[in-house]
CSV table of C-alpha atoms and ligand atoms in Angstrom, one decimal:
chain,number,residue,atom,x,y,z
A,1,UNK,CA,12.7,3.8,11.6
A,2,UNK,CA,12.3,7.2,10.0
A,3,UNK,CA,10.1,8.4,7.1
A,4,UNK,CA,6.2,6.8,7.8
A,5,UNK,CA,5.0,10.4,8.0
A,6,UNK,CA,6.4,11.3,4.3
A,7,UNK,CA,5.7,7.6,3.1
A,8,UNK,CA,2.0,8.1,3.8
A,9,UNK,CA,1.9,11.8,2.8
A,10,UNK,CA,2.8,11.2,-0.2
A,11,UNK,CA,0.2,9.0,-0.9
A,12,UNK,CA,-1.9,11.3,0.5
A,13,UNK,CA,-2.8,8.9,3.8
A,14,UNK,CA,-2.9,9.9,7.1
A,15,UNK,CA,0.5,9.6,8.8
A,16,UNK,CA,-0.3,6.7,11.0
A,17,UNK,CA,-0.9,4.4,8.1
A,18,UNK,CA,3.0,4.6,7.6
A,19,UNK,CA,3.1,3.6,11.1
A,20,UNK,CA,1.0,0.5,9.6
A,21,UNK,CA,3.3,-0.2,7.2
A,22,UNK,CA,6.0,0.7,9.2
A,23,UNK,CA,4.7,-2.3,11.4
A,24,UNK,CA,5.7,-5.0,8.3
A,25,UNK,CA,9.0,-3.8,7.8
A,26,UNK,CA,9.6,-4.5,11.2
A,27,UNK,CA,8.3,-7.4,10.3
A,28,UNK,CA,10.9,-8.4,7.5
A,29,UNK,CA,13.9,-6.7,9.0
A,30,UNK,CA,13.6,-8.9,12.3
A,31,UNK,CA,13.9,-11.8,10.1
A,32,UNK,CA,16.4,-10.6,7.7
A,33,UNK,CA,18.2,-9.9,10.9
A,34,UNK,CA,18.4,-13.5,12.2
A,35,UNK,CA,18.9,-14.9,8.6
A,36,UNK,CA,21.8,-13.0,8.6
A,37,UNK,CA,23.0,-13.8,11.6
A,38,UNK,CA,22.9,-10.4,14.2
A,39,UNK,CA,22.8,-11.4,17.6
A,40,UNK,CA,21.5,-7.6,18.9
A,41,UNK,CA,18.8,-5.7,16.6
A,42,UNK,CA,17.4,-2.1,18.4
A,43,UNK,CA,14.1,-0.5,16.7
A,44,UNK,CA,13.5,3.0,17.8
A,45,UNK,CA,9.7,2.5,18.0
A,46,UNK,CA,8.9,5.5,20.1
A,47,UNK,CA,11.1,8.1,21.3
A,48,UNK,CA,10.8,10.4,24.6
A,49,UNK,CA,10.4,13.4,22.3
A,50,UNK,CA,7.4,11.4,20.5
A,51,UNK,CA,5.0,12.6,23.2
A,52,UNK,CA,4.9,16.0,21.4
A,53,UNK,CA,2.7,14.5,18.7
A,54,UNK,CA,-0.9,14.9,18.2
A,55,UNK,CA,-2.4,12.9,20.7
A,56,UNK,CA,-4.5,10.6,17.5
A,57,UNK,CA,-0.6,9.7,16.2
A,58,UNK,CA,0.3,8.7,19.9
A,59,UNK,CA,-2.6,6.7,20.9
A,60,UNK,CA,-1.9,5.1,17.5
A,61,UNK,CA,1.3,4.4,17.7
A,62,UNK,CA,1.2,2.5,21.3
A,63,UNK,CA,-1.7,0.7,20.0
A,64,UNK,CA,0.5,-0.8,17.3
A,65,UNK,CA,3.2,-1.9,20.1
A,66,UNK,CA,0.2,-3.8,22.1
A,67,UNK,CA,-1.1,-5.4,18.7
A,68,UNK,CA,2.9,-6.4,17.4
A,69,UNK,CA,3.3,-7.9,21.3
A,70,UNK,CA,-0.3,-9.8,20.6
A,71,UNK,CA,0.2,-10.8,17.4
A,72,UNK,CA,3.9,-11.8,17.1
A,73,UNK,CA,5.4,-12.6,20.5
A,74,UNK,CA,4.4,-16.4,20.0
A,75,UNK,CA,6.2,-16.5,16.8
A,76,UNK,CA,8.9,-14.6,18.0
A,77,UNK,CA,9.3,-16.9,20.8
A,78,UNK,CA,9.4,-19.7,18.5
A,79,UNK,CA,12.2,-18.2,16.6
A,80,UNK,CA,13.9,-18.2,19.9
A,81,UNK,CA,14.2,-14.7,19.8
A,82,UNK,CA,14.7,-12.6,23.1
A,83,UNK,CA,12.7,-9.4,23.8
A,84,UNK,CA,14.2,-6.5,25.8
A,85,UNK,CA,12.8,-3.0,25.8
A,86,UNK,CA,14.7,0.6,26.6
A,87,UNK,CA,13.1,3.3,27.7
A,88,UNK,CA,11.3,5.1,30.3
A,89,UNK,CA,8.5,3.1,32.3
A,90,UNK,CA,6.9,5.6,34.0
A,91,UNK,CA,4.6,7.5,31.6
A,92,UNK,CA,2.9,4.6,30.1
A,93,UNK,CA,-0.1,2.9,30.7
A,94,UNK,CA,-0.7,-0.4,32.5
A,95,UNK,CA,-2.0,-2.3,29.5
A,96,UNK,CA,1.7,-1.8,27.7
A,97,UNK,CA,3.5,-2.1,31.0
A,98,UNK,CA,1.9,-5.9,31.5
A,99,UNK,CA,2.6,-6.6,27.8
A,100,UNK,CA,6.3,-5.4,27.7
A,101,UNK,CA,7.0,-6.8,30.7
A,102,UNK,CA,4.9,-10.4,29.5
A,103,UNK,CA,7.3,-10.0,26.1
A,104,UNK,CA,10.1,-9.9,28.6
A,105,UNK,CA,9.4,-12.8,31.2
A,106,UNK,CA,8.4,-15.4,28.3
A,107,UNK,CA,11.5,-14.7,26.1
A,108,UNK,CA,14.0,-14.4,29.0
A,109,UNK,CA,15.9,-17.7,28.3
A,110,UNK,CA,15.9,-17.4,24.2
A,111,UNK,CA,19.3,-16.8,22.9
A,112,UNK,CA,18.9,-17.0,18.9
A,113,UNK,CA,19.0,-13.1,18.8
A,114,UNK,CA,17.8,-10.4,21.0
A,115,UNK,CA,15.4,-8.0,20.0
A,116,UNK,CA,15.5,-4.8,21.8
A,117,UNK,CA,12.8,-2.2,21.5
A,118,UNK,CA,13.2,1.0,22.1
A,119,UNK,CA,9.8,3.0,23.3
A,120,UNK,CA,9.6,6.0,25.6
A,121,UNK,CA,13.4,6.1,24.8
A,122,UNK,CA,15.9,9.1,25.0
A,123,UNK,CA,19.5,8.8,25.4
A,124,UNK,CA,20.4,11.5,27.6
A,125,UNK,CA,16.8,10.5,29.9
A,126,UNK,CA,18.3,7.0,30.2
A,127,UNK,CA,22.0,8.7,31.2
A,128,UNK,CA,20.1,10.8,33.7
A,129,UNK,CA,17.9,7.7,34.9
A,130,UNK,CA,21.3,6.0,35.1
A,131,UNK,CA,22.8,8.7,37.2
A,132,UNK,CA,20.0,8.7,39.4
A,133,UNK,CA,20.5,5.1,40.3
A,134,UNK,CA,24.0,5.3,40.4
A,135,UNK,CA,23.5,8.5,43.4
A,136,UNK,CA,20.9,6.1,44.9
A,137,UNK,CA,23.2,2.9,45.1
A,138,UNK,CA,26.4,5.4,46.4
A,139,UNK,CA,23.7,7.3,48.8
A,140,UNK,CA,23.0,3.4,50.7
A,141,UNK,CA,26.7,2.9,50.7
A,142,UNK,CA,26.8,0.1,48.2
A,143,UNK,CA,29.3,1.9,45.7
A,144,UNK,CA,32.0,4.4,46.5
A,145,UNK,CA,32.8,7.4,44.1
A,146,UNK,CA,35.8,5.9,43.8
A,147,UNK,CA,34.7,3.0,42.2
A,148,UNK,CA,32.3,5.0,39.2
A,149,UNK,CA,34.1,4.8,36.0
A,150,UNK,CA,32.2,4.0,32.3
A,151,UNK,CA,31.7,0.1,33.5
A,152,UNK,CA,29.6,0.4,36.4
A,153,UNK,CA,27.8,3.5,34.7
A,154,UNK,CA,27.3,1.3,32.4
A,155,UNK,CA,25.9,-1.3,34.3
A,156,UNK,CA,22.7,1.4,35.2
A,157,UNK,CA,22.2,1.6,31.7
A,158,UNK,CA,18.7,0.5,30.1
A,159,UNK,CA,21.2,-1.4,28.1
A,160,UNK,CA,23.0,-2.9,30.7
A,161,UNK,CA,24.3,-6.4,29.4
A,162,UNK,CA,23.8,-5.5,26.0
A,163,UNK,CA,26.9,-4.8,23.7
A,164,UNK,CA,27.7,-1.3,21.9
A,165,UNK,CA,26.2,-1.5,18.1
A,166,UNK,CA,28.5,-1.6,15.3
A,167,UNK,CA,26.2,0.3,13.3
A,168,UNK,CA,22.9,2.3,13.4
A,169,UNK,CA,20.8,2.5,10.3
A,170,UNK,CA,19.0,5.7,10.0
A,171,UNK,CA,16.2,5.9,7.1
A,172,UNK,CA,14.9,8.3,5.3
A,173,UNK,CA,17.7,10.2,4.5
A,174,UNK,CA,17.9,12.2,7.8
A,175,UNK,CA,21.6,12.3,9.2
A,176,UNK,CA,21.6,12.6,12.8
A,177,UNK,CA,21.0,10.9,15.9
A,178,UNK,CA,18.2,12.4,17.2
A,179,UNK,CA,18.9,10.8,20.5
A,180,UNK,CA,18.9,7.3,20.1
A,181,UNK,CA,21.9,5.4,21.9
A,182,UNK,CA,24.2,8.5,22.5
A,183,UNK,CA,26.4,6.8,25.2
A,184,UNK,CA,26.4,3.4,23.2
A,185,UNK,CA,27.4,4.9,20.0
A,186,UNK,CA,30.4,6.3,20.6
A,187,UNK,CA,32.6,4.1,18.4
A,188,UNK,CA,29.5,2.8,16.1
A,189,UNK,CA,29.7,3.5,12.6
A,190,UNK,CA,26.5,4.9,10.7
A,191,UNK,CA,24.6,4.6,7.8
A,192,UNK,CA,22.2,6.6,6.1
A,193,UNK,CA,19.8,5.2,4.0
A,194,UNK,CA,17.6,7.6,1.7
A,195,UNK,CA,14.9,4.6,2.1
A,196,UNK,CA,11.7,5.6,3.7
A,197,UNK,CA,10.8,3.2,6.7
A,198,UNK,CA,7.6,1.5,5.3
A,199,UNK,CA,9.7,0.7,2.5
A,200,UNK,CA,12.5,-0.6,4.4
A,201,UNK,CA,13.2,-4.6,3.3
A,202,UNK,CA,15.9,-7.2,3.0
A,203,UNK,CA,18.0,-5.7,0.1
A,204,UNK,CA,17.5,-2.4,1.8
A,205,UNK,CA,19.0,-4.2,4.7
A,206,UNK,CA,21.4,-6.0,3.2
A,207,UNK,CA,22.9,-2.8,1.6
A,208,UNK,CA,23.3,-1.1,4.4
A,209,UNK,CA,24.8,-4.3,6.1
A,210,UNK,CA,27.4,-4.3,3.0
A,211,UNK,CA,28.0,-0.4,3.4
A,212,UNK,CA,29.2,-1.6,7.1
A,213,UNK,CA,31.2,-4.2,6.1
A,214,UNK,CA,33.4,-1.9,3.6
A,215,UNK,CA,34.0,0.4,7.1
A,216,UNK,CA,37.3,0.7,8.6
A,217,UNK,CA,36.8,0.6,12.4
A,218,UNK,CA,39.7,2.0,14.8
A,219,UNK,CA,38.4,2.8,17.7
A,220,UNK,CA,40.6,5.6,18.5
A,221,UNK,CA,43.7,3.7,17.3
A,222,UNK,CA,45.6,3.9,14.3
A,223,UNK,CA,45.5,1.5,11.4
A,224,UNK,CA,47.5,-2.1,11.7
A,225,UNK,CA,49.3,-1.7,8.8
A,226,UNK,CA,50.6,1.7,10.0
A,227,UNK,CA,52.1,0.4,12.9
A,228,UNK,CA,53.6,-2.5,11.0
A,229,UNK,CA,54.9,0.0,8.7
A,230,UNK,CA,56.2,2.0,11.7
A,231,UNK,CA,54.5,5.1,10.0
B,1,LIG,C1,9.4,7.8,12.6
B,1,LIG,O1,8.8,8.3,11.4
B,1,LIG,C2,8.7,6.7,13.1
B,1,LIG,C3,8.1,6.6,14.3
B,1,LIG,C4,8.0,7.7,15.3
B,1,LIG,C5,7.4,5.4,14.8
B,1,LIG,C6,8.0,4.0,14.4
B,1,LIG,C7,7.0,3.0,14.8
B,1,LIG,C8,6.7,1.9,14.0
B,1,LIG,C9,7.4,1.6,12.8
B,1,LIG,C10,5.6,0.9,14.5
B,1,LIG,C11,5.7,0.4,15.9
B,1,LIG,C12,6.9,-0.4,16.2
B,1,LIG,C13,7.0,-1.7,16.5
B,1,LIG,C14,8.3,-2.2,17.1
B,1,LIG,C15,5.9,-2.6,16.4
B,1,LIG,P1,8.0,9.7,11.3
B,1,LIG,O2,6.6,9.5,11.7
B,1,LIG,O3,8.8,10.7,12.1
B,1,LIG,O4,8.2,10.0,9.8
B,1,LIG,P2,8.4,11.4,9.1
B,1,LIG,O5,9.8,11.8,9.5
B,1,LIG,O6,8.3,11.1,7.6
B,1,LIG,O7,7.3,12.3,9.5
């Protein structure tokens, strides 16, 4: 959910008024989302990096988490919508720990779509969390070395239980991955939007959705019709 900064510097705002609007595009792509059917939708609300902001940007930003959890997870339960969130635990504060873990336990048994945020998330500090568990569970004799291979790493994951995404939108025109999903997307495709978050809505969605769509995905292998064609 790049480019709140920009949108609200360039109408000479303070950055965390993007954040604001940021908030309502949120908003409308959770429901384009379900309309169009997507069973898993990931925001990249806060990342691990994040914490090098100006302390003013961070407070903000966590204070628009609690206020989406206190204003939307009743709706959001109502849509049947099912709340998981990624990240680290351990450096936030107890306030967003008992709301995170309140959006969790309510919305544990909706299935309409699942709506995963991820805050105080970095891939390769998930991996290493991952890893840590994995020694941990080896280290009481519960899994051999033997037995580690990419689906019980997998299963340490944040994301355990959670399929791969088919595709990432990035806004704002920036093209990389600025380490968001990095084991996950190893076979997603990607598309870059030159749409600035805040302004982020359901055409903007759907276009990106179509962009997918035209994709060829192989996943390593070679085409069909090449193999039918014995080329
Ligand atoms: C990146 O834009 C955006 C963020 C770091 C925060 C995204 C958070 C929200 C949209 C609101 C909270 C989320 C939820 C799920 C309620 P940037 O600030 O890096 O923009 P810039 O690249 O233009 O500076």
């Amino acid at each position: 959910m790049d480019g709140n900064g920009r949108w609200a510097k360039r109408r000479g705002l303070p950055r965390t008024m993007g954040h604001r609007k940021g908030v309502e595009a949120v908003r409308e792509t959770v429901q384009a989302a379900g309309e169009a059917g997507v069973r898993y939708l990931t925001l990249f609300a806060f990342s691990s990096e994040n914490w090098n902001r100006p302390e003013e940007e961070i407070t903000d930003l966590m204070g628009l988490l609690k206020l989406f959890i206190r204003r939307d997870l009743a709706e959001l339960h109502k849509e049947n919508i099912r709340i998981r969130v990624i990240g680290g635990r351990a450096r936030l504060d107890r306030e967003i720990l008992g709301l995170l873990v309140e959006a969790e336990e309510l919305t544990r048994n909706n299935s309409a779509m699942h709506l995963v945020i991820a805050f105080n998330y970095g891939g390769r500090d998930e991996i290493v969390r991952a890893a840590k568990r994995l020694a941990e569970a080896v280290g009481r004799g519960e899994l051999s070395p033997a037995n580690v291979n990419e689906h019980t790493l997998s299963a340490f994951l944040d994301t355990a239980g959670i399929p791969d995404p088919d595709v990432i939108i990035r806004t704002s025109g920036e093209q990389r991955l600025s380490n968001f999903l990095l084991w996950q997307a190893a076979y997603t495709e990607f598309v870059f939007v030159p749409v600035l978050w805040p302004d982020f809505d359901k055409s903007a969605f759907h276009r990106a959705l179509d962009e997918y769509a035209s994709r060829e995905r192989r996943f390593g292998a070679v085409p069909e019709r090449d193999v039918a064609l014995g080329s």
